[in-house]
């Protein structure tokens, strides 16, 4: 009997800390406090579908939110709203891109940061224009077509004149693609 009690006591000593440390299930939307719901409002529709890890991250942001400056709070709200509008596929792509960025060497990160800052300095209309235009694949070399292959354009020649290069064939191809 004493051995059984000792075994039970030892088991409790070792298992209770493990049980206490076991991650508890994150709350459903209805279980959030009103302050958390107000902060995380853009995520309300998707909250109960989020993975536990994602919920914990958002809850961490909600916990820090009251201590943020008003401009930081506004930025968090804007980003949360933009995130909520993304499709699951777009969110996954964003996560993958973030992971790729984290693996880049510092000089490449700095170069991309500078490009992003340059892009953000553009007028809103120019940014919309760049963001909405799909990337065009580079045009195929015109001289590579066989003489018997029909032209893709009604009046276009099947071969390029010797002085024309693919890069100078159209003004669009000379411009870098928008990222």
mmCIF file of N, CA, C and O in Angstrom, residues 15-114:
data_model
loop_
_atom_site.group_PDB
_atom_site.id
_atom_site.type_symbol
_atom_site.label_atom_id
_atom_site.label_comp_id
_atom_site.label_asym_id
_atom_site.label_seq_id
_atom_site.Cartn_x
_atom_site.Cartn_y
_atom_site.Cartn_z
ATOM 1 N N UNK A 15 3.849 14.459 -13.467
ATOM 2 C CA UNK A 15 2.864 14.698 -14.520
ATOM 3 C C UNK A 15 2.146 16.033 -14.393
ATOM 4 O O UNK A 15 1.719 16.600 -15.397
ATOM 5 N N UNK A 16 1.982 16.565 -13.201
ATOM 6 C CA UNK A 16 1.275 17.836 -13.044
ATOM 7 C C UNK A 16 1.974 18.991 -13.761
ATOM 8 O O UNK A 16 1.313 19.761 -14.458
ATOM 9 N N UNK A 17 3.302 19.142 -13.616
ATOM 10 C CA UNK A 17 3.940 20.236 -14.374
ATOM 11 C C UNK A 17 3.774 20.047 -15.882
ATOM 12 O O UNK A 17 3.572 21.015 -16.614
ATOM 13 N N UNK A 18 3.829 18.813 -16.347
ATOM 14 C CA UNK A 18 3.655 18.568 -17.775
ATOM 15 C C UNK A 18 2.231 18.905 -18.205
ATOM 16 O O UNK A 18 2.011 19.475 -19.281
ATOM 17 N N UNK A 19 1.252 18.568 -17.396
ATOM 18 C CA UNK A 19 -0.131 18.888 -17.723
ATOM 19 C C UNK A 19 -0.375 20.393 -17.678
ATOM 20 O O UNK A 19 -1.111 20.938 -18.492
ATOM 21 N N UNK A 20 0.249 21.057 -16.723
ATOM 22 C CA UNK A 20 0.091 22.504 -16.604
ATOM 23 C C UNK A 20 0.746 23.215 -17.781
ATOM 24 O O UNK A 20 0.271 24.253 -18.237
ATOM 25 N N UNK A 21 1.854 22.665 -18.280
ATOM 26 C CA UNK A 21 2.571 23.286 -19.385
ATOM 27 C C UNK A 21 1.945 22.962 -20.733
ATOM 28 O O UNK A 21 2.285 23.577 -21.728
ATOM 29 N N UNK A 22 1.057 21.992 -20.785
ATOM 30 C CA UNK A 22 0.419 21.629 -22.050
ATOM 31 C C UNK A 22 -0.357 22.833 -22.574
ATOM 32 O O UNK A 22 -1.076 23.489 -21.820
ATOM 33 N N UNK A 23 -0.192 23.138 -23.854
ATOM 34 C CA UNK A 23 -0.877 24.318 -24.388
ATOM 35 C C UNK A 23 -2.392 24.127 -24.366
ATOM 36 O O UNK A 23 -2.905 23.100 -24.777
ATOM 37 N N UNK A 24 -3.059 25.148 -23.836
ATOM 38 C CA UNK A 24 -4.511 25.048 -23.798
ATOM 39 C C UNK A 24 -5.075 25.529 -25.133
ATOM 40 O O UNK A 24 -4.439 26.272 -25.870
ATOM 41 N N UNK A 25 -6.263 25.102 -25.410
ATOM 42 C CA UNK A 25 -6.922 25.432 -26.663
ATOM 43 C C UNK A 25 -7.205 26.936 -26.685
ATOM 44 O O UNK A 25 -7.755 27.480 -25.723
ATOM 45 N N UNK A 26 -6.830 27.612 -27.777
ATOM 46 C CA UNK A 26 -7.101 29.047 -27.841
ATOM 47 C C UNK A 26 -8.608 29.309 -27.856
ATOM 48 O O UNK A 26 -9.388 28.468 -28.289
ATOM 49 N N UNK A 27 -9.016 30.477 -27.405
ATOM 50 C CA UNK A 27 -10.447 30.770 -27.287
ATOM 51 C C UNK A 27 -11.126 30.936 -28.642
ATOM 52 O O UNK A 27 -10.516 31.328 -29.623
ATOM 53 N N UNK A 28 -12.411 30.642 -28.648
ATOM 54 C CA UNK A 28 -13.239 30.931 -29.813
ATOM 55 C C UNK A 28 -13.518 32.426 -29.803
ATOM 56 O O UNK A 28 -13.214 33.121 -28.815
ATOM 57 N N UNK A 29 -14.132 32.931 -30.857
ATOM 58 C CA UNK A 29 -14.433 34.370 -30.917
ATOM 59 C C UNK A 29 -15.338 34.779 -29.754
ATOM 60 O O UNK A 29 -15.116 35.809 -29.131
ATOM 61 N N UNK A 30 -16.310 33.952 -29.438
ATOM 62 C CA UNK A 30 -17.243 34.272 -28.357
ATOM 63 C C UNK A 30 -16.550 34.307 -26.991
ATOM 64 O O UNK A 30 -17.016 34.991 -26.072
ATOM 65 N N UNK A 31 -15.442 33.594 -26.842
ATOM 66 C CA UNK A 31 -14.718 33.545 -25.571
ATOM 67 C C UNK A 31 -13.729 34.697 -25.395
ATOM 68 O O UNK A 31 -13.195 34.878 -24.300
ATOM 69 N N UNK A 32 -13.498 35.482 -26.432
ATOM 70 C CA UNK A 32 -12.585 36.617 -26.315
ATOM 71 C C UNK A 32 -13.224 37.715 -25.478
ATOM 72 O O UNK A 32 -14.458 37.857 -25.457
ATOM 73 N N UNK A 33 -12.390 38.503 -24.815
ATOM 74 C CA UNK A 33 -12.916 39.654 -24.073
ATOM 75 C C UNK A 33 -13.403 40.691 -25.085
ATOM 76 O O UNK A 33 -13.013 40.665 -26.259
ATOM 77 N N UNK A 34 -14.216 41.615 -24.622
ATOM 78 C CA UNK A 34 -14.723 42.647 -25.536
ATOM 79 C C UNK A 34 -13.571 43.499 -26.078
ATOM 80 O O UNK A 34 -13.602 43.925 -27.229
ATOM 81 N N UNK A 35 -12.544 43.733 -25.258
ATOM 82 C CA UNK A 35 -11.376 44.501 -25.710
ATOM 83 C C UNK A 35 -10.630 43.746 -26.817
ATOM 84 O O UNK A 35 -10.233 44.338 -27.821
ATOM 85 N N UNK A 36 -10.456 42.437 -26.635
ATOM 86 C CA UNK A 36 -9.801 41.635 -27.663
ATOM 87 C C UNK A 36 -10.630 41.618 -28.948
ATOM 88 O O UNK A 36 -10.088 41.731 -30.042
ATOM 89 N N UNK A 37 -11.941 41.483 -28.803
ATOM 90 C CA UNK A 37 -12.812 41.475 -29.984
ATOM 91 C C UNK A 37 -12.741 42.800 -30.723
ATOM 92 O O UNK A 37 -12.719 42.823 -31.960
ATOM 93 N N UNK A 38 -12.676 43.890 -29.984
ATOM 94 C CA UNK A 38 -12.598 45.209 -30.616
ATOM 95 C C UNK A 38 -11.278 45.346 -31.373
ATOM 96 O O UNK A 38 -11.257 45.819 -32.509
ATOM 97 N N UNK A 39 -10.184 44.922 -30.761
ATOM 98 C CA UNK A 39 -8.873 45.023 -31.398
ATOM 99 C C UNK A 39 -8.773 44.117 -32.617
ATOM 100 O O UNK A 39 -8.253 44.508 -33.656
ATOM 101 N N UNK A 40 -9.289 42.906 -32.497
ATOM 102 C CA UNK A 40 -9.163 41.905 -33.553
ATOM 103 C C UNK A 40 -10.384 41.863 -34.482
ATOM 104 O O UNK A 40 -10.545 40.897 -35.242
ATOM 105 N N UNK A 41 -11.214 42.887 -34.443
ATOM 106 C CA UNK A 41 -12.461 42.916 -35.225
ATOM 107 C C UNK A 41 -12.288 42.550 -36.702
ATOM 108 O O UNK A 41 -13.126 41.829 -37.247
ATOM 109 N N UNK A 42 -11.231 42.993 -37.393
ATOM 110 C CA UNK A 42 -11.109 42.609 -38.807
ATOM 111 C C UNK A 42 -11.005 41.093 -39.020
ATOM 112 O O UNK A 42 -11.271 40.606 -40.110
ATOM 113 N N UNK A 43 -10.650 40.359 -37.984
ATOM 114 C CA UNK A 43 -10.489 38.911 -38.110
ATOM 115 C C UNK A 43 -11.717 38.131 -37.648
ATOM 116 O O UNK A 43 -11.709 36.900 -37.650
ATOM 117 N N UNK A 44 -12.762 38.821 -37.257
ATOM 118 C CA UNK A 44 -13.935 38.170 -36.657
ATOM 119 C C UNK A 44 -14.502 37.053 -37.518
ATOM 120 O O UNK A 44 -14.795 35.966 -37.014
ATOM 121 N N UNK A 45 -14.648 37.291 -38.801
ATOM 122 C CA UNK A 45 -15.277 36.293 -39.681
ATOM 123 C C UNK A 45 -14.449 35.015 -39.795
ATOM 124 O O UNK A 45 -15.013 33.931 -39.976
ATOM 125 N N UNK A 46 -13.141 35.139 -39.686
ATOM 126 C CA UNK A 46 -12.262 33.984 -39.873
ATOM 127 C C UNK A 46 -11.696 33.427 -38.568
ATOM 128 O O UNK A 46 -10.993 32.419 -38.594
ATOM 129 N N UNK A 47 -11.958 34.072 -37.451
ATOM 130 C CA UNK A 47 -11.300 33.714 -36.195
ATOM 131 C C UNK A 47 -11.423 32.227 -35.857
ATOM 132 O O UNK A 47 -10.444 31.568 -35.551
ATOM 133 N N UNK A 48 -12.631 31.713 -35.888
ATOM 134 C CA UNK A 48 -12.838 30.325 -35.465
ATOM 135 C C UNK A 48 -12.242 29.313 -36.441
ATOM 136 O O UNK A 48 -12.096 28.142 -36.104
ATOM 137 N N UNK A 49 -11.867 29.758 -37.635
ATOM 138 C CA UNK A 49 -11.231 28.873 -38.621
ATOM 139 C C UNK A 49 -9.704 28.916 -38.533
ATOM 140 O O UNK A 49 -9.035 28.091 -39.152
ATOM 141 N N UNK A 50 -9.155 29.890 -37.804
ATOM 142 C CA UNK A 50 -7.707 30.032 -37.718
ATOM 143 C C UNK A 50 -7.084 28.881 -36.933
ATOM 144 O O UNK A 50 -7.696 28.333 -36.012
ATOM 145 N N UNK A 51 -5.829 28.564 -37.285
ATOM 146 C CA UNK A 51 -5.079 27.551 -36.549
ATOM 147 C C UNK A 51 -4.742 28.103 -35.165
ATOM 148 O O UNK A 51 -4.656 29.315 -34.970
ATOM 149 N N UNK A 52 -4.507 27.211 -34.223
ATOM 150 C CA UNK A 52 -4.212 27.601 -32.839
ATOM 151 C C UNK A 52 -2.998 28.529 -32.767
ATOM 152 O O UNK A 52 -3.004 29.533 -32.040
ATOM 153 N N UNK A 53 -1.965 28.208 -33.530
ATOM 154 C CA UNK A 53 -0.744 29.030 -33.509
ATOM 155 C C UNK A 53 -1.036 30.450 -33.986
ATOM 156 O O UNK A 53 -0.558 31.421 -33.403
ATOM 157 N N UNK A 54 -1.822 30.591 -35.023
ATOM 158 C CA UNK A 54 -2.166 31.918 -35.553
ATOM 159 C C UNK A 54 -2.990 32.702 -34.534
ATOM 160 O O UNK A 54 -2.775 33.898 -34.343
ATOM 161 N N UNK A 55 -3.923 32.014 -33.878
ATOM 162 C CA UNK A 55 -4.730 32.685 -32.853
ATOM 163 C C UNK A 55 -3.834 33.224 -31.738
ATOM 164 O O UNK A 55 -4.005 34.352 -31.268
ATOM 165 N N UNK A 56 -2.867 32.405 -31.313
ATOM 166 C CA UNK A 56 -1.961 32.847 -30.237
ATOM 167 C C UNK A 56 -1.164 34.082 -30.662
ATOM 168 O O UNK A 56 -0.963 35.005 -29.869
ATOM 169 N N UNK A 57 -0.722 34.104 -31.923
ATOM 170 C CA UNK A 57 0.025 35.273 -32.398
ATOM 171 C C UNK A 57 -0.847 36.520 -32.399
ATOM 172 O O UNK A 57 -0.418 37.591 -31.966
ATOM 173 N N UNK A 58 -2.087 36.383 -32.896
ATOM 174 C CA UNK A 58 -2.984 37.531 -32.912
ATOM 175 C C UNK A 58 -3.330 37.982 -31.497
ATOM 176 O O UNK A 58 -3.461 39.182 -31.224
ATOM 177 N N UNK A 59 -3.484 37.028 -30.581
ATOM 178 C CA UNK A 59 -3.769 37.385 -29.186
ATOM 179 C C UNK A 59 -2.594 38.142 -28.572
ATOM 180 O O UNK A 59 -2.789 39.056 -27.758
ATOM 181 N N UNK A 60 -1.377 37.762 -28.948
ATOM 182 C CA UNK A 60 -0.197 38.489 -28.480
ATOM 183 C C UNK A 60 -0.209 39.933 -28.966
ATOM 184 O O UNK A 60 0.123 40.858 -28.222
ATOM 185 N N UNK A 61 -0.614 40.124 -30.218
ATOM 186 C CA UNK A 61 -0.716 41.480 -30.760
ATOM 187 C C UNK A 61 -1.803 42.255 -30.023
ATOM 188 O O UNK A 61 -1.619 43.413 -29.654
ATOM 189 N N UNK A 62 -2.934 41.601 -29.771
ATOM 190 C CA UNK A 62 -4.031 42.262 -29.052
ATOM 191 C C UNK A 62 -3.603 42.650 -27.637
ATOM 192 O O UNK A 62 -4.032 43.684 -27.115
ATOM 193 N N UNK A 63 -2.753 41.843 -27.023
ATOM 194 C CA UNK A 63 -2.280 42.138 -25.662
ATOM 195 C C UNK A 63 -1.378 43.379 -25.663
ATOM 196 O O UNK A 63 -1.435 44.203 -24.745
ATOM 197 N N UNK A 64 -0.543 43.519 -26.703
ATOM 198 C CA UNK A 64 0.367 44.677 -26.787
ATOM 199 C C UNK A 64 -0.332 45.928 -27.303
ATOM 200 O O UNK A 64 0.154 47.043 -27.116
ATOM 201 N N UNK A 65 -1.456 45.752 -27.958
ATOM 202 C CA UNK A 65 -2.156 46.840 -28.641
ATOM 203 C C UNK A 65 -2.429 48.060 -27.752
ATOM 204 O O UNK A 65 -2.166 49.195 -28.174
ATOM 205 N N UNK A 66 -2.972 47.898 -26.533
ATOM 206 C CA UNK A 66 -3.277 49.088 -25.714
ATOM 207 C C UNK A 66 -2.039 49.930 -25.373
ATOM 208 O O UNK A 66 -2.155 51.124 -25.133
ATOM 209 N N UNK A 67 -0.869 49.316 -25.372
ATOM 210 C CA UNK A 67 0.357 50.042 -25.015
ATOM 211 C C UNK A 67 0.986 50.735 -26.223
ATOM 212 O O UNK A 67 1.951 51.474 -26.069
ATOM 213 N N UNK A 68 0.446 50.499 -27.419
ATOM 214 C CA UNK A 68 0.996 51.098 -28.630
ATOM 215 C C UNK A 68 0.577 52.558 -28.748
ATOM 216 O O UNK A 68 -0.463 52.961 -28.227
ATOM 217 N N UNK A 69 1.397 53.314 -29.477
ATOM 218 C CA UNK A 69 1.044 54.697 -29.775
ATOM 219 C C UNK A 69 -0.104 54.685 -30.786
ATOM 220 O O UNK A 69 -0.273 53.714 -31.524
ATOM 221 N N UNK A 70 -0.885 55.757 -30.844
ATOM 222 C CA UNK A 70 -2.033 55.794 -31.769
ATOM 223 C C UNK A 70 -1.666 55.505 -33.230
ATOM 224 O O UNK A 70 -2.404 54.816 -33.929
ATOM 225 N N UNK A 71 -0.510 56.019 -33.702
ATOM 226 C CA UNK A 71 -0.138 55.751 -35.097
ATOM 227 C C UNK A 71 0.217 54.277 -35.297
ATOM 228 O O UNK A 71 -0.076 53.698 -36.352
ATOM 229 N N UNK A 72 0.811 53.640 -34.281
ATOM 230 C CA UNK A 72 1.104 52.207 -34.369
ATOM 231 C C UNK A 72 -0.189 51.395 -34.368
ATOM 232 O O UNK A 72 -0.328 50.426 -35.109
ATOM 233 N N UNK A 73 -1.142 51.810 -33.538
ATOM 234 C CA UNK A 73 -2.437 51.130 -33.497
ATOM 235 C C UNK A 73 -3.137 51.225 -34.857
ATOM 236 O O UNK A 73 -3.698 50.242 -35.348
ATOM 237 N N UNK A 74 -3.089 52.400 -35.462
ATOM 238 C CA UNK A 74 -3.722 52.590 -36.774
ATOM 239 C C UNK A 74 -3.056 51.695 -37.816
ATOM 240 O O UNK A 74 -3.737 51.084 -38.652
ATOM 241 N N UNK A 75 -1.732 51.605 -37.756
ATOM 242 C CA UNK A 75 -1.003 50.758 -38.704
ATOM 243 C C UNK A 75 -1.385 49.292 -38.521
ATOM 244 O O UNK A 75 -1.629 48.567 -39.487
ATOM 245 N N UNK A 76 -1.467 48.845 -37.260
ATOM 246 C CA UNK A 76 -1.855 47.456 -36.978
ATOM 247 C C UNK A 76 -3.253 47.188 -37.523
ATOM 248 O O UNK A 76 -3.500 46.153 -38.150
ATOM 249 N N UNK A 77 -4.174 48.116 -37.320
ATOM 250 C CA UNK A 77 -5.537 47.944 -37.816
ATOM 251 C C UNK A 77 -5.579 47.874 -39.346
ATOM 252 O O UNK A 77 -6.264 47.024 -39.908
ATOM 253 N N UNK A 78 -4.816 48.759 -40.005
ATOM 254 C CA UNK A 78 -4.779 48.733 -41.477
ATOM 255 C C UNK A 78 -4.242 47.405 -41.986
ATOM 256 O O UNK A 78 -4.796 46.802 -42.909
ATOM 257 N N UNK A 79 -3.159 46.949 -41.382
ATOM 258 C CA UNK A 79 -2.546 45.694 -41.823
ATOM 259 C C UNK A 79 -3.452 44.498 -41.533
ATOM 260 O O UNK A 79 -3.529 43.566 -42.315
ATOM 261 N N UNK A 80 -4.128 44.547 -40.396
ATOM 262 C CA UNK A 80 -5.038 43.455 -40.049
ATOM 263 C C UNK A 80 -6.201 43.411 -41.043
ATOM 264 O O UNK A 80 -6.618 42.333 -41.474
ATOM 265 N N UNK A 81 -6.715 44.575 -41.414
ATOM 266 C CA UNK A 81 -7.802 44.626 -42.386
ATOM 267 C C UNK A 81 -7.335 44.100 -43.743
ATOM 268 O O UNK A 81 -8.050 43.339 -44.398
ATOM 269 N N UNK A 82 -6.135 44.495 -44.154
ATOM 270 C CA UNK A 82 -5.596 44.011 -45.434
ATOM 271 C C UNK A 82 -5.403 42.500 -45.376
ATOM 272 O O UNK A 82 -5.711 41.782 -46.335
ATOM 273 N N UNK A 83 -4.903 42.002 -44.255
ATOM 274 C CA UNK A 83 -4.679 40.559 -44.086
ATOM 275 C C UNK A 83 -6.005 39.801 -44.146
ATOM 276 O O UNK A 83 -6.102 38.751 -44.769
ATOM 277 N N UNK A 84 -7.025 40.357 -43.509
ATOM 278 C CA UNK A 84 -8.329 39.695 -43.480
ATOM 279 C C UNK A 84 -8.938 39.605 -44.875
ATOM 280 O O UNK A 84 -9.706 38.687 -45.159
ATOM 281 N N UNK A 85 -8.603 40.546 -45.758
ATOM 282 C CA UNK A 85 -9.156 40.541 -47.112
ATOM 283 C C UNK A 85 -8.459 39.531 -48.030
ATOM 284 O O UNK A 85 -8.976 39.223 -49.091
ATOM 285 N N UNK A 86 -7.287 39.044 -47.636
ATOM 286 C CA UNK A 86 -6.557 38.096 -48.479
ATOM 287 C C UNK A 86 -7.240 36.734 -48.489
ATOM 288 O O UNK A 86 -7.838 36.322 -47.497
ATOM 289 N N UNK A 87 -7.108 36.048 -49.599
ATOM 290 C CA UNK A 87 -7.605 34.677 -49.674
ATOM 291 C C UNK A 87 -6.615 33.777 -48.941
ATOM 292 O O UNK A 87 -5.452 34.172 -48.735
ATOM 293 N N UNK A 88 -7.011 32.576 -48.563
ATOM 294 C CA UNK A 88 -6.061 31.671 -47.915
ATOM 295 C C UNK A 88 -4.808 31.429 -48.756
ATOM 296 O O UNK A 88 -3.703 31.357 -48.216
ATOM 297 N N UNK A 89 -4.973 31.347 -50.054
ATOM 298 C CA UNK A 89 -3.809 31.138 -50.934
ATOM 299 C C UNK A 89 -2.874 32.351 -50.894
ATOM 300 O O UNK A 89 -1.650 32.202 -50.839
ATOM 301 N N UNK A 90 -3.447 33.557 -50.918
ATOM 302 C CA UNK A 90 -2.631 34.768 -50.852
ATOM 303 C C UNK A 90 -1.913 34.872 -49.510
ATOM 304 O O UNK A 90 -0.755 35.305 -49.451
ATOM 305 N N UNK A 91 -2.574 34.460 -48.442
ATOM 306 C CA UNK A 91 -1.933 34.483 -47.125
ATOM 307 C C UNK A 91 -0.754 33.516 -47.090
ATOM 308 O O UNK A 91 0.305 33.834 -46.554
ATOM 309 N N UNK A 92 -0.952 32.333 -47.661
ATOM 310 C CA UNK A 92 0.127 31.344 -47.687
ATOM 311 C C UNK A 92 1.306 31.877 -48.498
ATOM 312 O O UNK A 92 2.452 31.731 -48.091
ATOM 313 N N UNK A 93 1.014 32.516 -49.621
ATOM 314 C CA UNK A 93 2.074 33.106 -50.443
ATOM 315 C C UNK A 93 2.814 34.188 -49.657
ATOM 316 O O UNK A 93 4.045 34.259 -49.707
ATOM 317 N N UNK A 94 2.076 34.999 -48.924
ATOM 318 C CA UNK A 94 2.700 36.056 -48.117
ATOM 319 C C UNK A 94 3.618 35.449 -47.056
ATOM 320 O O UNK A 94 4.736 35.936 -46.832
ATOM 321 N N UNK A 95 3.173 34.369 -46.411
ATOM 322 C CA UNK A 95 4.006 33.714 -45.398
ATOM 323 C C UNK A 95 5.280 33.152 -46.021
ATOM 324 O O UNK A 95 6.381 33.279 -45.464
ATOM 325 N N UNK A 96 5.130 32.524 -47.194
ATOM 326 C CA UNK A 96 6.292 31.953 -47.876
ATOM 327 C C UNK A 96 7.269 33.046 -48.290
ATOM 328 O O UNK A 96 8.481 32.897 -48.131
ATOM 329 N N UNK A 97 6.741 34.159 -48.798
ATOM 330 C CA UNK A 97 7.605 35.279 -49.183
ATOM 331 C C UNK A 97 8.337 35.845 -47.970
ATOM 332 O O UNK A 97 9.514 36.211 -48.053
ATOM 333 N N UNK A 98 7.647 35.927 -46.843
ATOM 334 C CA UNK A 98 8.274 36.421 -45.621
ATOM 335 C C UNK A 98 9.433 35.508 -45.210
ATOM 336 O O UNK A 98 10.515 35.981 -44.856
ATOM 337 N N UNK A 99 9.195 34.202 -45.266
ATOM 338 C CA UNK A 99 10.252 33.248 -44.902
ATOM 339 C C UNK A 99 11.447 33.378 -45.832
ATOM 340 O O UNK A 99 12.595 33.312 -45.388
ATOM 341 N N UNK A 100 11.184 33.590 -47.125
ATOM 342 C CA UNK A 100 12.280 33.774 -48.094
ATOM 343 C C UNK A 100 13.068 35.039 -47.771
ATOM 344 O O UNK A 100 14.294 35.044 -47.844
ATOM 345 N N UNK A 101 12.342 36.107 -47.424
ATOM 346 C CA UNK A 101 13.005 37.374 -47.087
ATOM 347 C C UNK A 101 13.908 37.215 -45.871
ATOM 348 O O UNK A 101 14.994 37.780 -45.820
ATOM 349 N N UNK A 102 13.443 36.457 -44.894
ATOM 350 C CA UNK A 102 14.225 36.265 -43.673
ATOM 351 C C UNK A 102 15.538 35.541 -43.947
ATOM 352 O O UNK A 102 16.500 35.708 -43.211
ATOM 353 N N UNK A 103 15.579 34.731 -45.008
ATOM 354 C CA UNK A 103 16.776 33.955 -45.332
ATOM 355 C C UNK A 103 17.768 34.727 -46.196
ATOM 356 O O UNK A 103 18.887 34.271 -46.396
ATOM 357 N N UNK A 104 17.371 35.889 -46.722
ATOM 358 C CA UNK A 104 18.252 36.663 -47.591
ATOM 359 C C UNK A 104 19.413 37.261 -46.802
ATOM 360 O O UNK A 104 19.269 37.598 -45.628
ATOM 361 N N UNK A 105 20.553 37.439 -47.473
ATOM 362 C CA UNK A 105 21.669 38.134 -46.806
ATOM 363 C C UNK A 105 21.292 39.598 -46.557
ATOM 364 O O UNK A 105 20.459 40.165 -47.272
ATOM 365 N N UNK A 106 21.908 40.206 -45.554
ATOM 366 C CA UNK A 106 21.545 41.583 -45.174
ATOM 367 C C UNK A 106 21.613 42.587 -46.325
ATOM 368 O O UNK A 106 20.762 43.466 -46.422
ATOM 369 N N UNK A 107 22.605 42.477 -47.212
ATOM 370 C CA UNK A 107 22.715 43.451 -48.295
ATOM 371 C C UNK A 107 21.542 43.342 -49.273
ATOM 372 O O UNK A 107 21.032 44.338 -49.768
ATOM 373 N N UNK A 108 21.072 42.125 -49.534
ATOM 374 C CA UNK A 108 19.916 41.941 -50.424
ATOM 375 C C UNK A 108 18.643 42.457 -49.746
ATOM 376 O O UNK A 108 17.794 43.065 -50.394
ATOM 377 N N UNK A 109 18.519 42.205 -48.434
ATOM 378 C CA UNK A 109 17.354 42.720 -47.696
ATOM 379 C C UNK A 109 17.330 44.240 -47.779
ATOM 380 O O UNK A 109 16.284 44.841 -47.993
ATOM 381 N N UNK A 110 18.505 44.844 -47.596
ATOM 382 C CA UNK A 110 18.594 46.299 -47.615
ATOM 383 C C UNK A 110 18.210 46.839 -48.991
ATOM 384 O O UNK A 110 17.499 47.837 -49.096
ATOM 385 N N UNK A 111 18.635 46.166 -50.052
ATOM 386 C CA UNK A 111 18.285 46.586 -51.402
ATOM 387 C C UNK A 111 16.785 46.507 -51.639
ATOM 388 O O UNK A 111 16.185 47.416 -52.223
ATOM 389 N N UNK A 112 16.160 45.419 -51.186
ATOM 390 C CA UNK A 112 14.709 45.285 -51.342
ATOM 391 C C UNK A 112 13.970 46.315 -50.502
ATOM 392 O O UNK A 112 12.942 46.848 -50.923
ATOM 393 N N UNK A 113 14.486 46.594 -49.317
ATOM 394 C CA UNK A 113 13.869 47.610 -48.455
ATOM 395 C C UNK A 113 13.907 48.966 -49.154
ATOM 396 O O UNK A 113 12.916 49.698 -49.148
ATOM 397 N N UNK A 114 15.039 49.276 -49.781
ATOM 398 C CA UNK A 114 15.158 50.550 -50.499
ATOM 399 C C UNK A 114 14.170 50.598 -51.662
ATOM 400 O O UNK A 114 13.503 51.612 -51.873
#
